[in-house]
Coordinates of C-alpha atoms in Angstrom, one line a residue:
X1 CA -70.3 9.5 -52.5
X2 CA -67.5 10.9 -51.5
X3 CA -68.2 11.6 -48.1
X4 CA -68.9 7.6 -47.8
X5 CA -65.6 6.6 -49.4
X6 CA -63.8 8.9 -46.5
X7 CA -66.0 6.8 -43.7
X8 CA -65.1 3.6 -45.2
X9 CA -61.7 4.3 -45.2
X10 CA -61.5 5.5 -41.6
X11 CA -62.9 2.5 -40.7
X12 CA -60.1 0.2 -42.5
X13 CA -57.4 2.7 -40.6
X14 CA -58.9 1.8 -37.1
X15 CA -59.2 -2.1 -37.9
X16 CA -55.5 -1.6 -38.7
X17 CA -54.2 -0.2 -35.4
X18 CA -57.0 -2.4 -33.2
X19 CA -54.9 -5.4 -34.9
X20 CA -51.3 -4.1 -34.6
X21 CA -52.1 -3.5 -31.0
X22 CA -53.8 -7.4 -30.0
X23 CA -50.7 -8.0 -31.8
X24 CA -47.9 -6.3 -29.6
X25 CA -50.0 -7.3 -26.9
X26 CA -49.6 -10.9 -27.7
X27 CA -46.2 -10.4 -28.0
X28 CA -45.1 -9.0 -24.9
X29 CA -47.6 -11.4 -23.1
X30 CA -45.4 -14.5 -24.9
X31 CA -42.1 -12.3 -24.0
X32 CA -43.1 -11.7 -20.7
X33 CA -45.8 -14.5 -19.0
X34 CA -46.2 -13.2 -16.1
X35 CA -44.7 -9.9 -14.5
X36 CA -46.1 -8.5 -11.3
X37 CA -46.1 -4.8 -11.5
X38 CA -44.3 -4.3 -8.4
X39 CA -41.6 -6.5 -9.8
X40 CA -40.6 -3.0 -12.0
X41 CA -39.9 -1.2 -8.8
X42 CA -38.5 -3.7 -6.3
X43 CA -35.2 -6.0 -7.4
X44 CA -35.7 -9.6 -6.5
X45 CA -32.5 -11.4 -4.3
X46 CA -32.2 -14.6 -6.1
X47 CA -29.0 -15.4 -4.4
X48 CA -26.6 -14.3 -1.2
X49 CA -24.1 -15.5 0.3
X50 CA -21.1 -14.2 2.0
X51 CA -17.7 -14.8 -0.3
X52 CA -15.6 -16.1 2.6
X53 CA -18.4 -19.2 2.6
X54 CA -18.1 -19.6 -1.1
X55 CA -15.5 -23.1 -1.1
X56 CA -15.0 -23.0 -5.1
X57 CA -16.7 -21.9 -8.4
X58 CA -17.3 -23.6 -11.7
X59 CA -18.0 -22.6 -15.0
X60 CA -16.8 -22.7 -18.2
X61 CA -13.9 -21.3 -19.6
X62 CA -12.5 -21.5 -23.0
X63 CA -15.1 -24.0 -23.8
X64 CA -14.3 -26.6 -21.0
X65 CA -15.5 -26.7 -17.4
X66 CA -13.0 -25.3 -14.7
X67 CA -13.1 -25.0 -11.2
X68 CA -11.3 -22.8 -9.0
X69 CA -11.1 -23.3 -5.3
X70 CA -10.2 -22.0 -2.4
X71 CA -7.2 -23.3 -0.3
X72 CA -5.9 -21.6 2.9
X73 CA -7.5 -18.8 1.9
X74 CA -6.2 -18.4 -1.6
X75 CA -7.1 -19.1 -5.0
X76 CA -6.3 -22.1 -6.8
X77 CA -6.9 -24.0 -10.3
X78 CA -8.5 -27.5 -9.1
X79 CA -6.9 -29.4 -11.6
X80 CA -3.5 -27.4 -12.3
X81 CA -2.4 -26.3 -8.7
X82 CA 0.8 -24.5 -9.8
X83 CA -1.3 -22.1 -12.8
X84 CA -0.6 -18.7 -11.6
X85 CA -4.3 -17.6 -10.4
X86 CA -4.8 -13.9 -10.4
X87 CA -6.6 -13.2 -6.9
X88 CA -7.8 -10.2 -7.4
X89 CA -9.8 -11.2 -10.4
X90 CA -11.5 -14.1 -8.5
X91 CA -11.8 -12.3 -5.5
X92 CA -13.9 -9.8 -8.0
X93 CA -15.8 -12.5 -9.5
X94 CA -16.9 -14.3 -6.1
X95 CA -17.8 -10.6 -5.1
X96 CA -20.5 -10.4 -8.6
X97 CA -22.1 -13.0 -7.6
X98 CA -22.1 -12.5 -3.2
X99 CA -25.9 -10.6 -3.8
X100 CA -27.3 -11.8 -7.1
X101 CA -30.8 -9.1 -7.8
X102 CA -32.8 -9.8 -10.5
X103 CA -34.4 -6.9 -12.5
X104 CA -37.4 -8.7 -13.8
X105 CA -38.8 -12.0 -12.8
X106 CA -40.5 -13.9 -15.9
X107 CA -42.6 -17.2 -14.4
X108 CA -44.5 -19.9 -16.0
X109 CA -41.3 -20.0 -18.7
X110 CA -42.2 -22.6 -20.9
X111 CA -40.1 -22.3 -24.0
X112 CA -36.4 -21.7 -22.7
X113 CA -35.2 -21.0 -26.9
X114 CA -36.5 -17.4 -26.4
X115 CA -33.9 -16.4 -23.7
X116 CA -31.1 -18.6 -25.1
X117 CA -31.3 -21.2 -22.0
X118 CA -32.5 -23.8 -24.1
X119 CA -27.8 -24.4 -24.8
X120 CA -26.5 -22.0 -21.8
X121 CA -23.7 -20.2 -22.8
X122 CA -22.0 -21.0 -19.7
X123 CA -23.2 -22.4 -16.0
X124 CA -21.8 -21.0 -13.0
X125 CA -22.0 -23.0 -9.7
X126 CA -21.2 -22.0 -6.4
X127 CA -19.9 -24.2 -3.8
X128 CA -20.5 -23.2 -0.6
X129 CA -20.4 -24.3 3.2
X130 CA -24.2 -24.7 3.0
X131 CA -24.3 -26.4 -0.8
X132 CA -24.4 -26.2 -4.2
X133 CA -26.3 -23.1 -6.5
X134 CA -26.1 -23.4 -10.2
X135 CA -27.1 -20.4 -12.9
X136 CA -27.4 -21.4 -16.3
X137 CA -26.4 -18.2 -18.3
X138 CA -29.0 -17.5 -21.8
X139 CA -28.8 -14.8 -23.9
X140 CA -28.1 -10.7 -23.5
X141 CA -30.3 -8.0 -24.0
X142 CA -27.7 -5.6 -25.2
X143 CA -30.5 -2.6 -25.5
X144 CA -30.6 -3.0 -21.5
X145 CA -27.0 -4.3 -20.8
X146 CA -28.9 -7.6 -19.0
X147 CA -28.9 -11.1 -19.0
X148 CA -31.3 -14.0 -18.6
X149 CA -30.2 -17.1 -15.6
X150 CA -32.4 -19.5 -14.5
X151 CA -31.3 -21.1 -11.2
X152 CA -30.7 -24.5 -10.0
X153 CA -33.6 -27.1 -12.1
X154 CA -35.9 -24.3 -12.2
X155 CA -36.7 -24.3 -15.5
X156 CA -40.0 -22.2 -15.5
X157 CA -38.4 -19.1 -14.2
X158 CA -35.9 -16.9 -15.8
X159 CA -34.5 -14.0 -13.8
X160 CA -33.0 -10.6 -15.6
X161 CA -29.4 -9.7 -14.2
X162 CA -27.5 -7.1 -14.8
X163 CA -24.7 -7.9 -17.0
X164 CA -21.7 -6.9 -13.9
X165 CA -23.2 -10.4 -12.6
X166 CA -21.7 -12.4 -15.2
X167 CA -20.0 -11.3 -17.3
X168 CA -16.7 -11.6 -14.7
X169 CA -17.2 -15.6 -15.5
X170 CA -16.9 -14.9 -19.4
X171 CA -13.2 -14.3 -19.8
X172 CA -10.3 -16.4 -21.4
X173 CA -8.0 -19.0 -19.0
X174 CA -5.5 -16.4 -19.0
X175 CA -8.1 -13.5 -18.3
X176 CA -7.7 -15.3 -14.4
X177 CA -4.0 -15.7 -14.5
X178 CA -1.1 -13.6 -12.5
X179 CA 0.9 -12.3 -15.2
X180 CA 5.1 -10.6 -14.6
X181 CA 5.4 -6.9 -15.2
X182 CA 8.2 -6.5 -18.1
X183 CA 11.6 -6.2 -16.7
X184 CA 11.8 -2.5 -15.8
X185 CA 14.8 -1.1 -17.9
X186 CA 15.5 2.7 -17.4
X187 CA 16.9 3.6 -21.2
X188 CA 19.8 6.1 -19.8
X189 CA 21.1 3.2 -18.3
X190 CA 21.2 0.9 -21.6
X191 CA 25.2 0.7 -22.7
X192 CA 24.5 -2.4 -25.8
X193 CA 22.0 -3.7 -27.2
X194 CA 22.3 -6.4 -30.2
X195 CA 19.6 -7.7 -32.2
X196 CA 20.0 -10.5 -34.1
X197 CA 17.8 -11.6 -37.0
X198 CA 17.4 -14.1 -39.9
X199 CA 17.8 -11.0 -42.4
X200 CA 19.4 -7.5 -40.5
X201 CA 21.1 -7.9 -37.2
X202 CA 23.1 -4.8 -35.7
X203 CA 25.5 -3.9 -32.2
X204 CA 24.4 -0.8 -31.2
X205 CA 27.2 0.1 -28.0
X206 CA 27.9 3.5 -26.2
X207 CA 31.0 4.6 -26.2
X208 CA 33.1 5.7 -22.8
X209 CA 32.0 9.2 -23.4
X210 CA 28.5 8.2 -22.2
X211 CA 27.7 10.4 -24.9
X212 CA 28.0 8.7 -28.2
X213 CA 27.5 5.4 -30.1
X214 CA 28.6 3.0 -32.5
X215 CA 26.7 0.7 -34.6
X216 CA 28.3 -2.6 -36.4
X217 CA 26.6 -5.2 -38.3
X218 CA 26.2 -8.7 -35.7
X219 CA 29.3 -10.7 -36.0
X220 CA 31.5 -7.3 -37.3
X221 CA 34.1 -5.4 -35.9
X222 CA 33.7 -2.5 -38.0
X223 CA 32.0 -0.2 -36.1
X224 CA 30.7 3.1 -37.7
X225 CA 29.4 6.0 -35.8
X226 CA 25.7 6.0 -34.4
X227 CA 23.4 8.8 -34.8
X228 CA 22.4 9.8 -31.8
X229 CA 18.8 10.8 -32.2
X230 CA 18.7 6.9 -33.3
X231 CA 20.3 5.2 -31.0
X232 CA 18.0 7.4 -28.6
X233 CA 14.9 5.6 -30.0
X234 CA 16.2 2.2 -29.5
X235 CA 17.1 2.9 -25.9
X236 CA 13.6 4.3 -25.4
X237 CA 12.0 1.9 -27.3
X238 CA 13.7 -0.8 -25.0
X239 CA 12.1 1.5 -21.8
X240 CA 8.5 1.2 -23.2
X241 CA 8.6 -2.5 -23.7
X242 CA 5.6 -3.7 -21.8
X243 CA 3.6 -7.2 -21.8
X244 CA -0.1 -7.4 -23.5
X245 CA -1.5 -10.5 -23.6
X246 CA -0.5 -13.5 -20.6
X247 CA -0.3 -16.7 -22.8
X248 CA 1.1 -19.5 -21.3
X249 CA 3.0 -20.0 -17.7
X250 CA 4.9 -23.0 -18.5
X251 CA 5.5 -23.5 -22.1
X252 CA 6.3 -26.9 -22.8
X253 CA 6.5 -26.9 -26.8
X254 CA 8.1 -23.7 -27.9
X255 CA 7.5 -24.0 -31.2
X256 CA 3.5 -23.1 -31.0
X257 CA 4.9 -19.5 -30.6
X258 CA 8.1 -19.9 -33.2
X259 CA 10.3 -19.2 -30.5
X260 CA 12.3 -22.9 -31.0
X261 CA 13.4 -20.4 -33.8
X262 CA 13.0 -16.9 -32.7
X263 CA 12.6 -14.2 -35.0
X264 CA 15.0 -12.1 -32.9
X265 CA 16.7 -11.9 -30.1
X266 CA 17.6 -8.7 -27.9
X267 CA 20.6 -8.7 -25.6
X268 CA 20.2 -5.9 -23.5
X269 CA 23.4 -5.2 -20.9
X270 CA 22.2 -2.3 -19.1
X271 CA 22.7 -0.8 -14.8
X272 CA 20.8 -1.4 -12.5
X273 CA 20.5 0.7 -8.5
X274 CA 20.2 -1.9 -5.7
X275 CA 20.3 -1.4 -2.4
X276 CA 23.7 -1.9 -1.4
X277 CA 23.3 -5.2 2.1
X278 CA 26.8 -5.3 2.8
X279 CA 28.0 -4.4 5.9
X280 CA 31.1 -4.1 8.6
X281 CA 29.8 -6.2 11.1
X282 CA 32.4 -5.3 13.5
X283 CA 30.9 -1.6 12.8
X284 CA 27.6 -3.0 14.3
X285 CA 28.4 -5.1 17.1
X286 CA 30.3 -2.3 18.2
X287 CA 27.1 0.0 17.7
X288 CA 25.2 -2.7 19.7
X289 CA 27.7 -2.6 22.3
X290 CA 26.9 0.8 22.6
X291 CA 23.6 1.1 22.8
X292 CA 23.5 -1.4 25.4
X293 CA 25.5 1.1 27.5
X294 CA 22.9 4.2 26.2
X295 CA 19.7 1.6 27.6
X296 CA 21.4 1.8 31.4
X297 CA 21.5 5.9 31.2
X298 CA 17.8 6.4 31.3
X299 CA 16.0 8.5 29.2
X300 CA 19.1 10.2 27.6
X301 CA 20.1 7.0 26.5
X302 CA 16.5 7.1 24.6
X303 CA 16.7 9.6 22.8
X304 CA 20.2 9.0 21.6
X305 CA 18.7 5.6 20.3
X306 CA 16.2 7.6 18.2
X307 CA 19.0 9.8 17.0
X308 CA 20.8 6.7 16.0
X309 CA 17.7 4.7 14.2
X310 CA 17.4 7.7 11.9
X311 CA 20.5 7.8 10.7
X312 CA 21.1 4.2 10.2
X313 CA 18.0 4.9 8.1
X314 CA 19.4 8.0 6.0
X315 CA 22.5 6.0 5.5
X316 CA 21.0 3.6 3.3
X317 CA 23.5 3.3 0.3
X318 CA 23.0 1.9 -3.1
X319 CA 25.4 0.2 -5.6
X320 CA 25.3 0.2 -9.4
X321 CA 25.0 -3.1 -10.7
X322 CA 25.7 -4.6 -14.7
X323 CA 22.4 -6.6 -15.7
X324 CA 21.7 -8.3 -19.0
X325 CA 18.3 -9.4 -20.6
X326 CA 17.6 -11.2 -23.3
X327 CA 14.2 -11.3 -25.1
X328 CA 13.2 -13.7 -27.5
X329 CA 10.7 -12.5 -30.2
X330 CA 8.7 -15.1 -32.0
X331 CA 5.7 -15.7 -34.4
X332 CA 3.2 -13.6 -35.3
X333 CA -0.2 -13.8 -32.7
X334 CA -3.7 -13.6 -34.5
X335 CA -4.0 -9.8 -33.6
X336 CA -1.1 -9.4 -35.4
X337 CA 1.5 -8.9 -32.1
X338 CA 4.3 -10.9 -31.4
X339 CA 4.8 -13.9 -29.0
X340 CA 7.5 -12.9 -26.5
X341 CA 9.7 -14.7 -23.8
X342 CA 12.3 -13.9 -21.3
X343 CA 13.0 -17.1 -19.5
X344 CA 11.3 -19.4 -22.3
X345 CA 8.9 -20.8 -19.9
X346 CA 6.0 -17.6 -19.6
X347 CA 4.8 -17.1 -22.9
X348 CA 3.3 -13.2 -23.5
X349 CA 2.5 -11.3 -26.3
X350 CA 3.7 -8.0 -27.2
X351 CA 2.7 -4.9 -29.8
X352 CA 4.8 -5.0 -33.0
X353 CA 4.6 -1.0 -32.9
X354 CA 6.3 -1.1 -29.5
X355 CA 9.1 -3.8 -30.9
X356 CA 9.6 -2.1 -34.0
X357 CA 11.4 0.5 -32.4
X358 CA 14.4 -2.3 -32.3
X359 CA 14.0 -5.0 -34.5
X360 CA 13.6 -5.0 -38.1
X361 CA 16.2 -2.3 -38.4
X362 CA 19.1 -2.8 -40.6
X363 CA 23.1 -0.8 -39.3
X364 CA 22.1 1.7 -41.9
X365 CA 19.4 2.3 -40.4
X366 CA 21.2 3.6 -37.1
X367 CA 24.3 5.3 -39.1
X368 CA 25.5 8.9 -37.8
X369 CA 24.2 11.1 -40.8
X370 CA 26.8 14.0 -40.0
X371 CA 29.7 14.2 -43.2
X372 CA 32.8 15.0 -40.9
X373 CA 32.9 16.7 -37.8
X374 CA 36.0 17.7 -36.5
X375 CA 35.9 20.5 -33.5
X376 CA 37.5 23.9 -34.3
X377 CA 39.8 23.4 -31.6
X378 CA 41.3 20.4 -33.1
X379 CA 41.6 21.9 -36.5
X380 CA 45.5 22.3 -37.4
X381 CA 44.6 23.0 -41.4
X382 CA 41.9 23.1 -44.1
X383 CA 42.7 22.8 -47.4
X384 CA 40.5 23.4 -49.7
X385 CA 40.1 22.7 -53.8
X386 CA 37.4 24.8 -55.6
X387 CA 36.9 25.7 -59.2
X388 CA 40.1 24.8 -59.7
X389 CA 41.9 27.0 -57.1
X390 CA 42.9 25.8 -53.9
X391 CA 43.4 27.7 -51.2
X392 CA 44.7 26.8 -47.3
X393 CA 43.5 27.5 -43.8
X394 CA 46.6 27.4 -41.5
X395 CA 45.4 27.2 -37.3
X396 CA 47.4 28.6 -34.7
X397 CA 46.9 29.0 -31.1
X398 CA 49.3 31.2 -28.8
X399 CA 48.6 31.0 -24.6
X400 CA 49.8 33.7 -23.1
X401 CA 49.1 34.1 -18.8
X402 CA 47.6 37.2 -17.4
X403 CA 48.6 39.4 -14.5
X404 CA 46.5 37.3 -12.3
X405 CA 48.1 34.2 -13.5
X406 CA 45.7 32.7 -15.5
X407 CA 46.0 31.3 -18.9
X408 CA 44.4 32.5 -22.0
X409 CA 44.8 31.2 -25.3
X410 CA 44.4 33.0 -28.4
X411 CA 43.8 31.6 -32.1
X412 CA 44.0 33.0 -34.9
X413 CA 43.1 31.8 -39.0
X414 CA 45.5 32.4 -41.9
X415 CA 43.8 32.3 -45.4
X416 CA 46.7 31.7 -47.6
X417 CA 49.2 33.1 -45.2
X418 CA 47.3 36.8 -44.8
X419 CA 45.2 36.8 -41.8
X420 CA 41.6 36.5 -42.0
X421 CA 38.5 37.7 -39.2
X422 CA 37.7 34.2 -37.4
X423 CA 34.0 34.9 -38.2
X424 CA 34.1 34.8 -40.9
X425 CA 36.6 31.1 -41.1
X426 CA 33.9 30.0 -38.7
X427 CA 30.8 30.9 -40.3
X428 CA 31.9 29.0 -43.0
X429 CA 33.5 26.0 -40.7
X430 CA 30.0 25.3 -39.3
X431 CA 28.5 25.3 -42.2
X432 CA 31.0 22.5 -43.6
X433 CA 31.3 20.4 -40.5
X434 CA 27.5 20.8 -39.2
X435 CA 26.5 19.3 -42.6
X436 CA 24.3 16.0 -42.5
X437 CA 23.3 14.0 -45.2
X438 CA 19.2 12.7 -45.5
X439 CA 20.8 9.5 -46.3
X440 CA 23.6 7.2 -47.1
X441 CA 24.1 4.8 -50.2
X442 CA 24.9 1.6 -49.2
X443 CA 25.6 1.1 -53.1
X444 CA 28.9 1.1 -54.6
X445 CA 28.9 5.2 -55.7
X446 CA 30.8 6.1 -59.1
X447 CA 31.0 10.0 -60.1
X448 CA 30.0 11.0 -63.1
X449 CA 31.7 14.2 -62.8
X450 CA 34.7 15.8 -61.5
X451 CA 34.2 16.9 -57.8
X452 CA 32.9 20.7 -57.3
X453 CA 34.8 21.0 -53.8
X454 CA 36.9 19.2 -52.1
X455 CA 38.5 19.7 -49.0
X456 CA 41.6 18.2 -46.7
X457 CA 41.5 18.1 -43.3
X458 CA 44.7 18.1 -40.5
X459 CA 43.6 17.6 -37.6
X460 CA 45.9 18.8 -34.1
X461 CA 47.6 15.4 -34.4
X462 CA 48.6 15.1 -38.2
X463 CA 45.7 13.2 -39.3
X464 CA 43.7 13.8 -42.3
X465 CA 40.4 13.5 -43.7
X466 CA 39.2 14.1 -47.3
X467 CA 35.8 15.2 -48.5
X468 CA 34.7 15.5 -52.1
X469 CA 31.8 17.1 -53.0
X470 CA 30.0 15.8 -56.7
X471 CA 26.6 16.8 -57.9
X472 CA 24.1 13.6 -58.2
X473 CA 21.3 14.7 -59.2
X474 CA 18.5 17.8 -59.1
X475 CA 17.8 17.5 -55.6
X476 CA 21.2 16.2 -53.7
X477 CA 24.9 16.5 -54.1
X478 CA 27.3 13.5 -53.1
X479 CA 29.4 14.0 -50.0
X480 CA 32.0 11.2 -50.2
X481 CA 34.4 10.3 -47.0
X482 CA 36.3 7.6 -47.7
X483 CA 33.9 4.7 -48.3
X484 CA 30.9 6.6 -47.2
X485 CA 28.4 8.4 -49.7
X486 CA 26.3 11.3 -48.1
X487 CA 23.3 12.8 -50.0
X488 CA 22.8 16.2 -48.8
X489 CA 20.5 18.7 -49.6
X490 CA 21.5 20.8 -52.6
X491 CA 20.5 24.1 -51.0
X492 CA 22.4 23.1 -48.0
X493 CA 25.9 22.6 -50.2
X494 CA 25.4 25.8 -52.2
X495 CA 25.2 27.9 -48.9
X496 CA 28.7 26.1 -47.6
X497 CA 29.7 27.2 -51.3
X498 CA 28.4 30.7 -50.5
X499 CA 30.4 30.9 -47.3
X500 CA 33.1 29.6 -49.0
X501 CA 33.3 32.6 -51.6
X502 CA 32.7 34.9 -49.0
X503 CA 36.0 33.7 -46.9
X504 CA 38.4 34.0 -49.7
X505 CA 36.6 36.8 -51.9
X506 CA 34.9 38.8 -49.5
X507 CA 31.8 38.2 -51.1
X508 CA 29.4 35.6 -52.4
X509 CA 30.1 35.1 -56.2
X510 CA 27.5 32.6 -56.5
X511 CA 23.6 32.9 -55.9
X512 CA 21.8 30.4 -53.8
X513 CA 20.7 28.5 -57.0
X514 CA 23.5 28.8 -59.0
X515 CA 25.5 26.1 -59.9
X516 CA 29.2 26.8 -58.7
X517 CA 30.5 24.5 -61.4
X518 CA 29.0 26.3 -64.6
X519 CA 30.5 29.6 -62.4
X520 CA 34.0 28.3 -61.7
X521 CA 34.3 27.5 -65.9

């Protein structure tokens, strides 16, 4: 019995796989009518013609038929002469389609729904000094990377292309237009930039130093010290400003891209190397005249010519010239860039992590983090108040001249008037005039204690600068110049405290987490 049951069911198991494989096989017969064999090793030329012949080509772009054609040997948009046809990209689409190779040849097609020719995708035709060729364009096989085309009214035979065939004639308007490079700024050149917004705007210029900045709000003349690390990135950022996305060539309503309204504008003044055209023309008709003279001397007179051509060549100057750009920012694109425009006219888009590194940035933003620096050299006093003894730091400098004649000045610290090592008035000095905040409070800032330090400083010329050191919370004490409110570091402050006590005691009275007020009661 059960030897019969196992017969029975081998049986079922082989009437199972007989059907499943009628069944591909009427499948790839219906997929594929009919395929010669030789068709799998030999490509079939459906199409050639030589791209110089090719007059114009049609197909559809952005949903609407376009033609491009040719015109003394260029590229143009039939029906919008002055659009800015890229060359190179037509010249690469004319070349797809100069030898078009099927991979497979499927004949006897007689339901055109299966390969998506049924609604084409898109029709290319090709105009050319000996007629007209049309391919309709079905669906793609993305597990081989082809497509199906049937050609002309031939609607019983669908040819397999490789995808490079076709897909050059799949691309957005713009995909075919000559975009501009992005002004070229070189960011060591940059001496303002202003950015002006609906909410922050800011003036970042470079001083004559070349060296440092100052930052205002738009409209302001109070001008506060840059940092320089910042003012750094928005230079660079300027220098990586690049175009993505072509748009429009001649923008006629502005407001499409919210740029009737920008939401910024950047004026850039910046240098510029050009090649300096001016010339003495008395300078060359005389060098004319003399060459003239060298032509009648034979072959001397040759090489002195040479001689003469490479320095012209060499003495090629340059001149530095003052530019200013200004580029309009507008709405948001649907990949989430921004629309951008530097003669309102060519319409681009551009990465908001590229313009970030200028816009949306508030003067705070760009503020010098550094308490008060004031050099060494042009220190005249320091006076300084802490737990509830102050004690002054008199300067003074003595030149004396050598036996050779050379000067050499000398300076020395008083601490109190007794004289004190200048390492150890500098060690502390750096600590107190390197000090930066890791931010600034643009809040009003009332203490709610008496300061812990505070210190006076005179500079070479009389003038003098307070800062008062409070504690504001666990994690930062409250620098306070003037108006300005620096939160350092905590540990920072206790080690100027450290150096401090070290200075005047000749040791450190408090420990690195100590709290110099609870010490000083």
């Amino acid at each position: 019995m059960k030897k019969s049951t196992k017969l029975v069911s081998a049986v079922v198991v082989l009437a199972v796989l007989g059907g499943v494989y009628v069944g591909l096989n009427t499948y790839v017969s219906k997929e594929e009518p009919t395929e010669s064999s030789s068709e799998e090793e030999n490509k079939t030329e459906v199409f050639s013609v030589k791209t110089e012949d090719i007059k114009s080509l049609e197909f559809i772009v952005d949903k609407k038929e376009t033609t491009f054609e040719k015109k003394d040997d260029s590229w143009v948009k039939k029906d919008e002469t002055d659009f800015p046809v890229n060359q190179t990209t037509l010249d690469s689409a004319a070349s797809a389609i100069e030898t078009v190779e099927a991979d497979r040849v499927l004949e006897n097609v007689d339901n055109l729904t299966e390969y998506g020719l049924d609604s084409p995708s898109n029709t290319i035709t090709v105009d050319t000094s000996d007629g007209t060729t049309k391919f309709n364009i079905g669906d793609e096989n993305t597990s081989t990377n082809q497509y199906y085309i049937t050609k002309d009214d031939d609607d019983s035979t669908v040819y397999v292309v490789a995808a490079s065939t076709v897909t050059p004639f799949m691309d957005s308007l713009y995909d075919y237009a000559q975009g501009e490079d992005f002004p070229t700024i070189d960011s060591s050149t940059v001496k303002k930039v202003q950015v002006s917004e609906d909410k922050d705007s800011y003036v970042l210029e470079e001083n004559s130093d070349g060296a440092t900045w100052d930052v205002s709000s738009d409209g302001s003349s109070d001008k506060e010290t840059a940092d320089t690390t910042a003012a750094g990135n928005v230079t660079s950022g300027l220098g990586n400003f690049a175009f993505d996305q072509f748009v429009d060539y001649n923008a006629e309503d502005l407001s499409k891209y919210g740029l009737d309204n920008p939401y910024a504008t950047i004026t850039v003044d910046y240098q510029e190397e050009v090649e300096d055209t001016s010339s003495d023309s008395s300078e060359s008709d005389s060098t004319a005249s003399e060459s003239d003279s060298k032509d009648t001397e034979g072959d001397e007179g040759d090489s002195t010519d040479a001689s003469d051509d490479s320095s012209s060549s060499e003495d090629t100057k340059t001149t530095t010239v003052d530019k200013q750009l200004v580029i309009y920012v507008g709405d948001e694109a649907r990949d989430g860039s921004r629309y951008v425009t530097v003669d309102n006219k060519q319409i681009y888009t551009m990465s908001t992590d590229t313009l970030s590194a200028v816009i949306d940035k508030t003067p705070s933003d760009l503020w010098s983090l550094i308490v008060n620096y004031l050099s060494v050299k042009n220190l005249d006093q320091l006076q300084v108040t802490y737990g509830g003894t102050t004690n002054t730091v008199n300067v003074s400098r003595e030149t004396t001249t050598d036996d050779d004649g050379n000067d050499k000045e000398t300076t020395t610290y008083q601490l109190d008037g007794e004289d004190i090592e200048s390492t150890t008035f500098t060690t502390f000095y750096n600590k107190l005039t390197n000090m930066a905040g890791q931010k600034r409070l643009t809040d009003i800032y009332t203490p709610a204690t008496d300061p812990e330090m505070t210190v006076v400083f005179t500079d070479s010329d009389k003038n003098q600068t307070t800062v008062t050191f409070y504690t504001y919370d666990t994690n930062y004490y409250a620098a306070v110049v003037g108006n300005k409110v620096f939160l350092v570091n905590k540990m920072t402050v206790k080690e100027m405290f450290n150096a401090y006590e070290t200075m005047v005691n000749g040791e450190t009275k408090t420990e690195a987490t100590a709290t110099p007020t609870a010490e000083a009661k």
